[in-house]
Amino acid sequence: MHAMEIGKTAGVSDVIAWPAYFLAPLAFGSLTVQFAVAAVRAVTRPGEDGHLVGDPEDAVLEAQMAADGMERR
């Protein structure tokens, strides 16, 4: 906030630099929201086998088999 108040520039140039100070908190805030949404979805919609987290290799295998028109045994 102080950098914004004083109109911080990049060194001896007139290029403003203070907006970059807001990027890190915004990025971490948006990641926090994304992780919270993912956690709520994982708890409220468990996989077919009842586990909260499925095996990613199984998901890739099933997608590939579906694309090839094959069924899983």
PDB file of C-alpha atoms in Angstrom, residues 47 49 51-57:
ATOM      1  CA  GLY A  47     -15.420 -41.475  -6.642  1.00  0.00           C
ATOM      2  CA  ASP A  49     -15.374 -46.769  -5.361  1.00  0.00           C
ATOM      3  CA  HIS A  51     -12.623 -43.083  -2.141  1.00  0.00           C
ATOM      4  CA  LEU A  52     -12.195 -39.335  -1.933  1.00  0.00           C
ATOM      5  CA  VAL A  53      -9.272 -39.331  -4.362  1.00  0.00           C
ATOM      6  CA  GLY A  54      -9.118 -41.638  -7.346  1.00  0.00           C
ATOM      7  CA  ASP A  55      -6.039 -43.094  -8.964  1.00  0.00           C
ATOM      8  CA  PRO A  56      -5.013 -40.730 -11.777  1.00  0.00           C
ATOM      9  CA  GLU A  57      -3.504 -43.618 -13.754  1.00  0.00           C
TER      10      GLU A  57
END
